[in-house]
Each structure stands twice: as C-alpha cells, then as structure tokens.
JSON list of C-alpha atoms and ligand atoms in Angstrom, two decimals:
[
{"chain": "A", "resi": 1399, "resn": "UNK", "atom": "CA", "xyz": [0.06, -0.20, -0.03]},
{"chain": "A", "resi": 1400, "resn": "UNK", "atom": "CA", "xyz": [1.56, 3.79, -0.77]},
{"chain": "A", "resi": 1401, "resn": "UNK", "atom": "CA", "xyz": [2.20, 5.34, 2.07]},
{"chain": "A", "resi": 1402, "resn": "UNK", "atom": "CA", "xyz": [0.20, 8.76, 2.33]},
{"chain": "A", "resi": 1403, "resn": "UNK", "atom": "CA", "xyz": [3.04, 11.81, 2.08]},
{"chain": "A", "resi": 1404, "resn": "UNK", "atom": "CA", "xyz": [2.77, 13.22, 5.34]},
{"chain": "A", "resi": 1405, "resn": "UNK", "atom": "CA", "xyz": [0.37, 16.31, 5.13]},
{"chain": "A", "resi": 1406, "resn": "UNK", "atom": "CA", "xyz": [1.67, 20.11, 4.53]},
{"chain": "A", "resi": 1407, "resn": "UNK", "atom": "CA", "xyz": [1.30, 22.69, 7.28]},
{"chain": "A", "resi": 1408, "resn": "UNK", "atom": "CA", "xyz": [1.41, 26.23, 6.85]},
{"chain": "A", "resi": 1409, "resn": "UNK", "atom": "CA", "xyz": [1.79, 28.11, 10.52]},
{"chain": "A", "resi": 1410, "resn": "UNK", "atom": "CA", "xyz": [0.68, 31.31, 10.72]},
{"chain": "A", "resi": 1411, "resn": "UNK", "atom": "CA", "xyz": [1.87, 33.62, 13.95]},
{"chain": "A", "resi": 1412, "resn": "UNK", "atom": "CA", "xyz": [2.53, 36.68, 15.64]},
{"chain": "A", "resi": 1413, "resn": "UNK", "atom": "CA", "xyz": [4.76, 36.17, 18.50]},
{"chain": "A", "resi": 1414, "resn": "UNK", "atom": "CA", "xyz": [6.06, 34.06, 20.89]},
{"chain": "A", "resi": 1415, "resn": "UNK", "atom": "CA", "xyz": [5.67, 30.57, 19.11]},
{"chain": "A", "resi": 1416, "resn": "UNK", "atom": "CA", "xyz": [5.25, 28.22, 21.86]},
{"chain": "A", "resi": 1417, "resn": "UNK", "atom": "CA", "xyz": [2.29, 26.86, 20.18]},
{"chain": "A", "resi": 1418, "resn": "UNK", "atom": "CA", "xyz": [4.25, 26.55, 16.55]},
{"chain": "A", "resi": 1419, "resn": "UNK", "atom": "CA", "xyz": [6.97, 24.95, 18.96]},
{"chain": "A", "resi": 1420, "resn": "UNK", "atom": "CA", "xyz": [4.46, 22.24, 20.08]},
{"chain": "A", "resi": 1421, "resn": "UNK", "atom": "CA", "xyz": [3.89, 21.76, 16.48]},
{"chain": "A", "resi": 1422, "resn": "UNK", "atom": "CA", "xyz": [7.17, 21.75, 15.29]},
{"chain": "A", "resi": 1423, "resn": "UNK", "atom": "CA", "xyz": [8.22, 18.95, 18.04]},
{"chain": "A", "resi": 1424, "resn": "UNK", "atom": "CA", "xyz": [5.03, 16.63, 17.40]},
{"chain": "A", "resi": 1425, "resn": "UNK", "atom": "CA", "xyz": [6.06, 16.98, 13.47]},
{"chain": "A", "resi": 1426, "resn": "UNK", "atom": "CA", "xyz": [9.82, 15.87, 14.03]},
{"chain": "A", "resi": 1427, "resn": "UNK", "atom": "CA", "xyz": [8.86, 13.23, 16.32]},
{"chain": "A", "resi": 1428, "resn": "UNK", "atom": "CA", "xyz": [6.15, 11.66, 14.22]},
{"chain": "A", "resi": 1429, "resn": "UNK", "atom": "CA", "xyz": [3.11, 12.36, 16.69]},
{"chain": "A", "resi": 1430, "resn": "UNK", "atom": "CA", "xyz": [1.84, 14.56, 13.97]},
{"chain": "A", "resi": 1431, "resn": "UNK", "atom": "CA", "xyz": [2.21, 12.73, 10.61]},
{"chain": "A", "resi": 1432, "resn": "UNK", "atom": "CA", "xyz": [2.75, 15.87, 8.79]},
{"chain": "A", "resi": 1433, "resn": "UNK", "atom": "CA", "xyz": [5.49, 18.29, 8.23]},
{"chain": "A", "resi": 1434, "resn": "UNK", "atom": "CA", "xyz": [5.36, 22.47, 8.67]},
{"chain": "A", "resi": 1435, "resn": "UNK", "atom": "CA", "xyz": [6.34, 23.95, 4.95]},
{"chain": "A", "resi": 1436, "resn": "UNK", "atom": "CA", "xyz": [7.03, 27.13, 6.16]},
{"chain": "A", "resi": 1437, "resn": "UNK", "atom": "CA", "xyz": [6.06, 29.72, 8.79]},
{"chain": "A", "resi": 1438, "resn": "UNK", "atom": "CA", "xyz": [4.71, 32.81, 8.34]},
{"chain": "A", "resi": 1439, "resn": "UNK", "atom": "CA", "xyz": [4.17, 36.26, 10.42]},
{"chain": "A", "resi": 1440, "resn": "UNK", "atom": "CA", "xyz": [3.39, 40.02, 10.49]},
{"chain": "A", "resi": 1441, "resn": "UNK", "atom": "CA", "xyz": [5.93, 40.73, 12.76]},
{"chain": "A", "resi": 1442, "resn": "UNK", "atom": "CA", "xyz": [9.11, 40.69, 11.53]},
{"chain": "A", "resi": 1443, "resn": "UNK", "atom": "CA", "xyz": [10.43, 40.32, 15.07]},
{"chain": "A", "resi": 1444, "resn": "UNK", "atom": "CA", "xyz": [8.33, 37.56, 16.08]},
{"chain": "A", "resi": 1445, "resn": "UNK", "atom": "CA", "xyz": [10.12, 34.99, 18.30]},
{"chain": "A", "resi": 1446, "resn": "UNK", "atom": "CA", "xyz": [8.17, 32.24, 16.17]},
{"chain": "A", "resi": 1447, "resn": "UNK", "atom": "CA", "xyz": [10.27, 33.01, 13.26]},
{"chain": "A", "resi": 1448, "resn": "UNK", "atom": "CA", "xyz": [13.46, 32.09, 14.98]},
{"chain": "A", "resi": 1449, "resn": "UNK", "atom": "CA", "xyz": [12.07, 28.98, 15.72]},
{"chain": "A", "resi": 1450, "resn": "UNK", "atom": "CA", "xyz": [11.40, 27.92, 12.33]},
{"chain": "A", "resi": 1451, "resn": "UNK", "atom": "CA", "xyz": [14.82, 29.51, 11.38]},
{"chain": "A", "resi": 1452, "resn": "UNK", "atom": "CA", "xyz": [16.26, 26.89, 14.18]},
{"chain": "A", "resi": 1453, "resn": "UNK", "atom": "CA", "xyz": [14.06, 23.88, 13.04]},
{"chain": "A", "resi": 1454, "resn": "UNK", "atom": "CA", "xyz": [15.43, 24.44, 9.40]},
{"chain": "A", "resi": 1455, "resn": "UNK", "atom": "CA", "xyz": [11.86, 25.65, 7.79]},
{"chain": "A", "resi": 1456, "resn": "UNK", "atom": "CA", "xyz": [11.51, 28.73, 5.62]},
{"chain": "A", "resi": 1457, "resn": "UNK", "atom": "CA", "xyz": [10.45, 31.49, 7.88]},
{"chain": "A", "resi": 1458, "resn": "UNK", "atom": "CA", "xyz": [8.36, 34.46, 6.17]},
{"chain": "A", "resi": 1459, "resn": "UNK", "atom": "CA", "xyz": [7.99, 37.77, 7.86]},
{"chain": "A", "resi": 1460, "resn": "UNK", "atom": "CA", "xyz": [4.84, 39.88, 5.93]},
{"chain": "A", "resi": 1461, "resn": "UNK", "atom": "CA", "xyz": [4.50, 42.74, 7.73]},
{"chain": "A", "resi": 1462, "resn": "UNK", "atom": "CA", "xyz": [1.28, 44.59, 6.19]},
{"chain": "A", "resi": 1463, "resn": "UNK", "atom": "CA", "xyz": [2.48, 47.57, 4.41]},
{"chain": "A", "resi": 1464, "resn": "UNK", "atom": "CA", "xyz": [0.90, 51.39, 5.00]},
{"chain": "A", "resi": 1465, "resn": "UNK", "atom": "CA", "xyz": [-0.44, 51.65, 1.19]},
{"chain": "A", "resi": 1466, "resn": "UNK", "atom": "CA", "xyz": [-2.45, 48.06, 1.23]},
{"chain": "A", "resi": 1467, "resn": "UNK", "atom": "CA", "xyz": [-5.41, 47.86, 2.54]},
{"chain": "A", "resi": 1468, "resn": "UNK", "atom": "CA", "xyz": [-6.20, 44.62, 4.69]},
{"chain": "A", "resi": 1469, "resn": "UNK", "atom": "CA", "xyz": [-8.04, 42.84, 1.62]},
{"chain": "A", "resi": 1470, "resn": "UNK", "atom": "CA", "xyz": [-5.34, 43.58, -0.77]},
{"chain": "A", "resi": 1471, "resn": "UNK", "atom": "CA", "xyz": [-2.98, 42.14, 1.92]},
{"chain": "A", "resi": 1472, "resn": "UNK", "atom": "CA", "xyz": [-4.53, 39.05, 2.50]},
{"chain": "A", "resi": 1473, "resn": "UNK", "atom": "CA", "xyz": [-5.12, 38.35, -1.19]},
{"chain": "A", "resi": 1474, "resn": "UNK", "atom": "CA", "xyz": [-1.22, 38.94, -1.70]},
{"chain": "A", "resi": 1475, "resn": "UNK", "atom": "CA", "xyz": [-0.64, 36.81, 1.59]},
{"chain": "A", "resi": 1476, "resn": "UNK", "atom": "CA", "xyz": [-3.00, 34.39, 0.37]},
{"chain": "A", "resi": 1477, "resn": "UNK", "atom": "CA", "xyz": [-0.91, 33.96, -2.78]},
{"chain": "A", "resi": 1478, "resn": "UNK", "atom": "CA", "xyz": [2.23, 33.46, -1.11]},
{"chain": "A", "resi": 1479, "resn": "UNK", "atom": "CA", "xyz": [0.87, 30.90, 1.02]},
{"chain": "A", "resi": 1480, "resn": "UNK", "atom": "CA", "xyz": [-0.96, 29.08, -1.45]},
{"chain": "A", "resi": 1481, "resn": "UNK", "atom": "CA", "xyz": [2.82, 28.74, -3.44]},
{"chain": "A", "resi": 1482, "resn": "UNK", "atom": "CA", "xyz": [3.78, 26.32, -0.30]},
{"chain": "A", "resi": 1483, "resn": "UNK", "atom": "CA", "xyz": [0.57, 23.75, -0.89]},
{"chain": "A", "resi": 1484, "resn": "UNK", "atom": "CA", "xyz": [-0.56, 23.99, 2.24]},
{"chain": "A", "resi": 1485, "resn": "UNK", "atom": "CA", "xyz": [-3.32, 21.07, 3.08]},
{"chain": "A", "resi": 1486, "resn": "UNK", "atom": "CA", "xyz": [-3.33, 23.08, 6.08]},
{"chain": "A", "resi": 1487, "resn": "UNK", "atom": "CA", "xyz": [-3.20, 26.59, 7.26]},
{"chain": "A", "resi": 1488, "resn": "UNK", "atom": "CA", "xyz": [-2.82, 26.71, 10.89]},
{"chain": "A", "resi": 1489, "resn": "UNK", "atom": "CA", "xyz": [-3.30, 30.11, 13.03]},
{"chain": "A", "resi": 1490, "resn": "UNK", "atom": "CA", "xyz": [-1.34, 29.73, 16.41]},
{"chain": "A", "resi": 1491, "resn": "UNK", "atom": "CA", "xyz": [-1.11, 32.85, 17.51]},
{"chain": "A", "resi": 1492, "resn": "UNK", "atom": "CA", "xyz": [-2.17, 35.05, 14.64]},
{"chain": "A", "resi": 1493, "resn": "UNK", "atom": "CA", "xyz": [-3.12, 38.25, 16.03]},
{"chain": "A", "resi": 1494, "resn": "UNK", "atom": "CA", "xyz": [-5.32, 39.39, 12.29]},
{"chain": "A", "resi": 1495, "resn": "UNK", "atom": "CA", "xyz": [-8.25, 38.77, 11.37]},
{"chain": "A", "resi": 1496, "resn": "UNK", "atom": "CA", "xyz": [-8.04, 37.13, 7.81]},
{"chain": "A", "resi": 1497, "resn": "UNK", "atom": "CA", "xyz": [-10.49, 38.45, 5.20]},
{"chain": "A", "resi": 1498, "resn": "UNK", "atom": "CA", "xyz": [-12.43, 36.77, 3.06]},
{"chain": "A", "resi": 1499, "resn": "UNK", "atom": "CA", "xyz": [-9.91, 37.66, 0.29]},
{"chain": "A", "resi": 1500, "resn": "UNK", "atom": "CA", "xyz": [-7.39, 35.34, 2.22]},
{"chain": "A", "resi": 1501, "resn": "UNK", "atom": "CA", "xyz": [-9.86, 32.34, 3.62]},
{"chain": "A", "resi": 1502, "resn": "UNK", "atom": "CA", "xyz": [-11.65, 32.09, 0.37]},
{"chain": "A", "resi": 1503, "resn": "UNK", "atom": "CA", "xyz": [-8.50, 30.37, -1.22]},
{"chain": "A", "resi": 1504, "resn": "UNK", "atom": "CA", "xyz": [-8.35, 27.38, 1.52]},
{"chain": "A", "resi": 1505, "resn": "UNK", "atom": "CA", "xyz": [-12.20, 26.58, 2.10]},
{"chain": "A", "resi": 1506, "resn": "UNK", "atom": "CA", "xyz": [-12.30, 24.04, 4.90]},
{"chain": "A", "resi": 1507, "resn": "UNK", "atom": "CA", "xyz": [-8.74, 23.86, 5.63]},
{"chain": "A", "resi": 1508, "resn": "UNK", "atom": "CA", "xyz": [-7.86, 27.03, 8.21]},
{"chain": "A", "resi": 1509, "resn": "UNK", "atom": "CA", "xyz": [-7.63, 26.27, 11.68]},
{"chain": "A", "resi": 1510, "resn": "UNK", "atom": "CA", "xyz": [-7.65, 28.81, 14.50]},
{"chain": "A", "resi": 1511, "resn": "UNK", "atom": "CA", "xyz": [-6.49, 28.49, 18.14]},
{"chain": "A", "resi": 1512, "resn": "UNK", "atom": "CA", "xyz": [-8.25, 30.97, 20.76]},
{"chain": "A", "resi": 1513, "resn": "UNK", "atom": "CA", "xyz": [-7.81, 30.67, 24.50]},
{"chain": "A", "resi": 1514, "resn": "UNK", "atom": "CA", "xyz": [-11.30, 31.01, 25.94]},
{"chain": "A", "resi": 1515, "resn": "UNK", "atom": "CA", "xyz": [-14.19, 28.09, 25.17]},
{"chain": "A", "resi": 1516, "resn": "UNK", "atom": "CA", "xyz": [-16.53, 28.31, 22.33]},
{"chain": "A", "resi": 1517, "resn": "UNK", "atom": "CA", "xyz": [-18.73, 31.88, 22.57]},
{"chain": "A", "resi": 1518, "resn": "UNK", "atom": "CA", "xyz": [-16.69, 33.27, 25.64]},
{"chain": "A", "resi": 1519, "resn": "UNK", "atom": "CA", "xyz": [-14.15, 35.85, 25.18]},
{"chain": "A", "resi": 1520, "resn": "UNK", "atom": "CA", "xyz": [-13.67, 36.35, 21.60]},
{"chain": "A", "resi": 1521, "resn": "UNK", "atom": "CA", "xyz": [-10.97, 38.76, 20.73]},
{"chain": "A", "resi": 1522, "resn": "UNK", "atom": "CA", "xyz": [-7.52, 39.43, 22.23]},
{"chain": "A", "resi": 1523, "resn": "UNK", "atom": "CA", "xyz": [-6.58, 39.10, 26.16]},
{"chain": "A", "resi": 1524, "resn": "UNK", "atom": "CA", "xyz": [-9.14, 36.62, 26.64]},
{"chain": "A", "resi": 1525, "resn": "UNK", "atom": "CA", "xyz": [-7.38, 35.18, 29.26]},
{"chain": "A", "resi": 1526, "resn": "UNK", "atom": "CA", "xyz": [-7.51, 38.27, 31.13]},
{"chain": "A", "resi": 1527, "resn": "UNK", "atom": "CA", "xyz": [-10.88, 38.96, 30.53]},
{"chain": "A", "resi": 1528, "resn": "UNK", "atom": "CA", "xyz": [-11.44, 35.38, 31.94]},
{"chain": "A", "resi": 1529, "resn": "UNK", "atom": "CA", "xyz": [-9.64, 35.98, 34.75]},
{"chain": "A", "resi": 1530, "resn": "UNK", "atom": "CA", "xyz": [-11.62, 39.19, 35.81]},
{"chain": "A", "resi": 1531, "resn": "UNK", "atom": "CA", "xyz": [-14.85, 37.14, 35.29]},
{"chain": "A", "resi": 1532, "resn": "UNK", "atom": "CA", "xyz": [-13.89, 35.15, 37.93]},
{"chain": "A", "resi": 1533, "resn": "UNK", "atom": "CA", "xyz": [-12.75, 37.04, 40.52]},
{"chain": "A", "resi": 1534, "resn": "UNK", "atom": "CA", "xyz": [-16.35, 38.81, 39.72]},
{"chain": "A", "resi": 1535, "resn": "UNK", "atom": "CA", "xyz": [-17.92, 35.35, 40.51]},
{"chain": "A", "resi": 1536, "resn": "UNK", "atom": "CA", "xyz": [-19.25, 35.07, 37.09]},
{"chain": "A", "resi": 1537, "resn": "UNK", "atom": "CA", "xyz": [-17.34, 31.95, 35.79]},
{"chain": "A", "resi": 1538, "resn": "UNK", "atom": "CA", "xyz": [-15.29, 28.92, 37.21]},
{"chain": "A", "resi": 1539, "resn": "UNK", "atom": "CA", "xyz": [-13.89, 27.97, 34.46]},
{"chain": "A", "resi": 1540, "resn": "UNK", "atom": "CA", "xyz": [-12.46, 28.83, 31.17]},
{"chain": "A", "resi": 1541, "resn": "UNK", "atom": "CA", "xyz": [-10.69, 26.87, 28.48]},
{"chain": "A", "resi": 1542, "resn": "UNK", "atom": "CA", "xyz": [-9.17, 26.57, 24.98]},
{"chain": "A", "resi": 1543, "resn": "UNK", "atom": "CA", "xyz": [-10.56, 25.98, 21.56]},
{"chain": "A", "resi": 1544, "resn": "UNK", "atom": "CA", "xyz": [-9.41, 24.86, 18.39]},
{"chain": "A", "resi": 1545, "resn": "UNK", "atom": "CA", "xyz": [-12.07, 25.99, 15.41]},
{"chain": "A", "resi": 1546, "resn": "UNK", "atom": "CA", "xyz": [-12.07, 25.90, 11.35]},
{"chain": "A", "resi": 1547, "resn": "UNK", "atom": "CA", "xyz": [-12.46, 29.60, 10.25]},
{"chain": "A", "resi": 1548, "resn": "UNK", "atom": "CA", "xyz": [-14.80, 29.59, 7.15]},
{"chain": "A", "resi": 1549, "resn": "UNK", "atom": "CA", "xyz": [-15.56, 33.14, 7.59]},
{"chain": "A", "resi": 1550, "resn": "UNK", "atom": "CA", "xyz": [-14.51, 36.35, 9.37]},
{"chain": "A", "resi": 1551, "resn": "UNK", "atom": "CA", "xyz": [-16.27, 35.65, 12.37]},
{"chain": "A", "resi": 1552, "resn": "UNK", "atom": "CA", "xyz": [-14.03, 36.29, 15.65]},
{"chain": "A", "resi": 1553, "resn": "UNK", "atom": "CA", "xyz": [-12.70, 33.29, 17.01]},
{"chain": "A", "resi": 1554, "resn": "UNK", "atom": "CA", "xyz": [-15.92, 31.49, 16.16]},
{"chain": "A", "resi": 1555, "resn": "UNK", "atom": "CA", "xyz": [-16.13, 28.65, 13.85]},
{"chain": "A", "resi": 1556, "resn": "UNK", "atom": "CA", "xyz": [-17.18, 24.65, 13.99]},
{"chain": "A", "resi": 1557, "resn": "UNK", "atom": "CA", "xyz": [-15.20, 24.02, 16.98]},
{"chain": "A", "resi": 1558, "resn": "UNK", "atom": "CA", "xyz": [-12.68, 20.78, 15.93]},
{"chain": "A", "resi": 1559, "resn": "UNK", "atom": "CA", "xyz": [-11.80, 20.46, 19.99]},
{"chain": "A", "resi": 1560, "resn": "UNK", "atom": "CA", "xyz": [-12.13, 21.76, 22.86]},
{"chain": "A", "resi": 1561, "resn": "UNK", "atom": "CA", "xyz": [-10.90, 21.42, 26.76]},
{"chain": "A", "resi": 1562, "resn": "UNK", "atom": "CA", "xyz": [-12.10, 23.23, 30.00]},
{"chain": "A", "resi": 1563, "resn": "UNK", "atom": "CA", "xyz": [-9.45, 24.39, 32.62]},
{"chain": "A", "resi": 1564, "resn": "UNK", "atom": "CA", "xyz": [-10.69, 25.25, 36.11]},
{"chain": "A", "resi": 1565, "resn": "UNK", "atom": "CA", "xyz": [-9.91, 28.49, 37.65]},
{"chain": "A", "resi": 1566, "resn": "UNK", "atom": "CA", "xyz": [-8.42, 27.94, 41.18]},
{"chain": "A", "resi": 1567, "resn": "UNK", "atom": "CA", "xyz": [-8.93, 30.47, 44.39]},
{"chain": "A", "resi": 1568, "resn": "UNK", "atom": "CA", "xyz": [-5.20, 30.52, 44.54]},
{"chain": "A", "resi": 1569, "resn": "UNK", "atom": "CA", "xyz": [-4.86, 31.06, 41.10]},
{"chain": "A", "resi": 1570, "resn": "UNK", "atom": "CA", "xyz": [-3.04, 34.38, 39.67]},
{"chain": "A", "resi": 1571, "resn": "UNK", "atom": "CA", "xyz": [-3.26, 35.65, 36.02]},
{"chain": "A", "resi": 1572, "resn": "UNK", "atom": "CA", "xyz": [0.24, 34.56, 35.37]},
{"chain": "A", "resi": 1573, "resn": "UNK", "atom": "CA", "xyz": [-0.65, 31.04, 36.85]},
{"chain": "A", "resi": 1574, "resn": "UNK", "atom": "CA", "xyz": [-3.63, 30.38, 34.86]},
{"chain": "A", "resi": 1575, "resn": "UNK", "atom": "CA", "xyz": [-1.69, 31.69, 31.74]},
{"chain": "A", "resi": 1576, "resn": "UNK", "atom": "CA", "xyz": [0.90, 28.65, 32.37]},
{"chain": "A", "resi": 1577, "resn": "UNK", "atom": "CA", "xyz": [-1.96, 25.98, 32.56]},
{"chain": "A", "resi": 1578, "resn": "UNK", "atom": "CA", "xyz": [-3.84, 27.69, 29.57]},
{"chain": "A", "resi": 1579, "resn": "UNK", "atom": "CA", "xyz": [-0.79, 27.27, 27.30]},
{"chain": "A", "resi": 1580, "resn": "UNK", "atom": "CA", "xyz": [0.06, 23.87, 28.74]},
{"chain": "A", "resi": 1581, "resn": "UNK", "atom": "CA", "xyz": [-3.51, 22.63, 27.65]},
{"chain": "A", "resi": 1582, "resn": "UNK", "atom": "CA", "xyz": [-3.47, 24.80, 24.38]},
{"chain": "A", "resi": 1583, "resn": "UNK", "atom": "CA", "xyz": [-0.12, 22.92, 23.21]},
{"chain": "A", "resi": 1584, "resn": "UNK", "atom": "CA", "xyz": [-1.97, 19.66, 23.75]},
{"chain": "A", "resi": 1585, "resn": "UNK", "atom": "CA", "xyz": [-4.95, 20.44, 22.50]},
{"chain": "A", "resi": 1586, "resn": "UNK", "atom": "CA", "xyz": [-3.33, 22.09, 19.19]},
{"chain": "A", "resi": 1587, "resn": "UNK", "atom": "CA", "xyz": [-1.22, 18.66, 18.49]},
{"chain": "A", "resi": 1588, "resn": "UNK", "atom": "CA", "xyz": [-4.02, 16.43, 19.14]},
{"chain": "A", "resi": 1589, "resn": "UNK", "atom": "CA", "xyz": [-6.32, 18.34, 16.89]},
{"chain": "A", "resi": 1590, "resn": "UNK", "atom": "CA", "xyz": [-4.02, 18.91, 13.72]},
{"chain": "A", "resi": 1591, "resn": "UNK", "atom": "CA", "xyz": [-2.45, 14.88, 14.48]},
{"chain": "A", "resi": 1592, "resn": "UNK", "atom": "CA", "xyz": [-6.38, 14.30, 13.66]},
{"chain": "A", "resi": 1593, "resn": "UNK", "atom": "CA", "xyz": [-6.60, 16.33, 10.78]},
{"chain": "A", "resi": 1594, "resn": "UNK", "atom": "CA", "xyz": [-3.44, 15.08, 9.22]},
{"chain": "A", "resi": 1595, "resn": "UNK", "atom": "CA", "xyz": [-4.41, 11.28, 10.05]},
{"chain": "A", "resi": 1596, "resn": "UNK", "atom": "CA", "xyz": [-7.68, 11.77, 8.75]},
{"chain": "A", "resi": 1597, "resn": "UNK", "atom": "CA", "xyz": [-8.39, 12.22, 4.79]},
{"chain": "A", "resi": 1598, "resn": "UNK", "atom": "CA", "xyz": [-7.24, 15.80, 4.33]},
{"chain": "A", "resi": 1599, "resn": "UNK", "atom": "CA", "xyz": [-10.63, 16.63, 4.07]},
{"chain": "A", "resi": 1600, "resn": "UNK", "atom": "CA", "xyz": [-12.68, 17.50, 6.93]},
{"chain": "B", "resi": 2470, "resn": "GRF", "atom": "C1", "xyz": [-2.53, 31.46, 22.39]},
{"chain": "B", "resi": 2470, "resn": "GRF", "atom": "O1", "xyz": [-2.45, 31.75, 23.45]},
{"chain": "B", "resi": 2470, "resn": "GRF", "atom": "C2", "xyz": [-3.18, 31.47, 21.31]},
{"chain": "B", "resi": 2470, "resn": "GRF", "atom": "O2", "xyz": [-4.47, 31.01, 21.65]},
{"chain": "B", "resi": 2470, "resn": "GRF", "atom": "C3", "xyz": [-3.19, 33.03, 20.96]},
{"chain": "B", "resi": 2470, "resn": "GRF", "atom": "O3", "xyz": [-2.21, 33.61, 21.31]},
{"chain": "B", "resi": 2470, "resn": "GRF", "atom": "C4", "xyz": [-1.18, 32.87, 22.15]},
{"chain": "B", "resi": 2470, "resn": "GRF", "atom": "C5", "xyz": [0.34, 32.67, 21.09]},
{"chain": "B", "resi": 2470, "resn": "GRF", "atom": "O4", "xyz": [0.70, 32.18, 21.86]},
{"chain": "B", "resi": 2470, "resn": "GRF", "atom": "N1", "xyz": [-4.14, 34.03, 19.80]},
{"chain": "B", "resi": 2470, "resn": "GRF", "atom": "P1", "xyz": [1.96, 31.54, 21.30]},
{"chain": "B", "resi": 2470, "resn": "GRF", "atom": "O5", "xyz": [2.62, 32.72, 20.27]},
{"chain": "B", "resi": 2470, "resn": "GRF", "atom": "O6", "xyz": [2.21, 30.34, 20.46]},
{"chain": "B", "resi": 2470, "resn": "GRF", "atom": "O7", "xyz": [2.97, 31.68, 22.49]}
]
C-alpha cells in the first residue's frame, strides 16, 4: 500500500510561538504525520520566526505595508501561502483577523487556536478577561478551543476540539496563563494530528 505523504502545514504566527514549537516538536517526533513547510509572521521580530529558522523551516516575515488595505494584504499573503501548497493553514497565535480574500483560497482548511471556550471571550486578552470574570464570581472555568475559520467571524467557527480549564482560588493571572498555554499545546497537537491523519477533507 502506498504510504500517504505527510500532510503539508503552513503555520501563521504573530509572537512568541510556543504553540508553533509544540507543532514543530510533534511533527519532528512523528506524533503528527505532517510536516511544516513554512512559517509566516506579520511581525518580523516574532520569536516564532526564530523557532522556524532553528528548525530549518522557511520563516517568512510579511509585515502589512501601509499602502495596502486589509483585503489587498490578505490576497497577497494568500498567494504566498498557496505557493507552499498547504493541506492545512494553522493560525497559532496569529493576531490578525483574516478577510475572505484569504479564506476563500483555502475553503475548510484554515484552523485557529483561541484561549477560551466556544462563544466565550472572543478577541484579544481572552485569558485576562476570563480571570477578571472569575474574580467577579461570574465563571468558575475557562478553556481552550481549536476551530475552523470559514468566514470573517472572530474566534468562532465549527469547533474541532475544546478543553475546559478550571480557575483555582489561588490562581494568579500568570499561573492561569501557564495552565492555559500547556492545555493549548496539548489540544492543538491533538487536533492537528487528527486532521493530518484523516482524509485531508474534514
Ligand atoms: C495563544 O494563547 C493563542 O491562543 C493566542 O495567542 C497566544 C499565542 O501564544 N491567540 P504563542 O505565540 O503560541 O506562545
């Protein structure tokens, strides 16, 4: 039986890249039957690009030029990403909302990670907002989700995986962030493994 070639992943990051590192390590160890063929960042100083370079993977900075509007920038970016022929585009700490001029080129193939449960705390500073809601007695738990990005909605789309994270009375924002990131690393690797292992259509 012909062995299926490993799935091709393109990862988009904007910052530190600890979730990218979890994917890099899992692809390297074979835990995920895939390979990361390129990493893009809208921030040239993103440490995620350095992680890609250290792993010998093309690391491409794509800062948004002032003279391009969002849709033009996304269209240009989608061309660069498409040239890498990805099976999946993974948004791992990518802090821009992609417009349809990007998404329409990868239907059903863009996956995002968000540090909150579905429907809760969309947008930025989700961990901090959850911690504040806990301090006000509004919630007892938060979590992490991985979802498809079918349209320009913010941190909402068909959920591929989620995990609840209890908030503890003794938690500080920092200890909660640590547990959320650890949960993200596990969940993202698990979801991407499932996608890469299954037929490459969801
Ligand atoms: C993660 O918490 C992710 O969910 C959010 O941004 C953070 C990126 O972390 N969108 P890192 O750059 O992967 O360490």
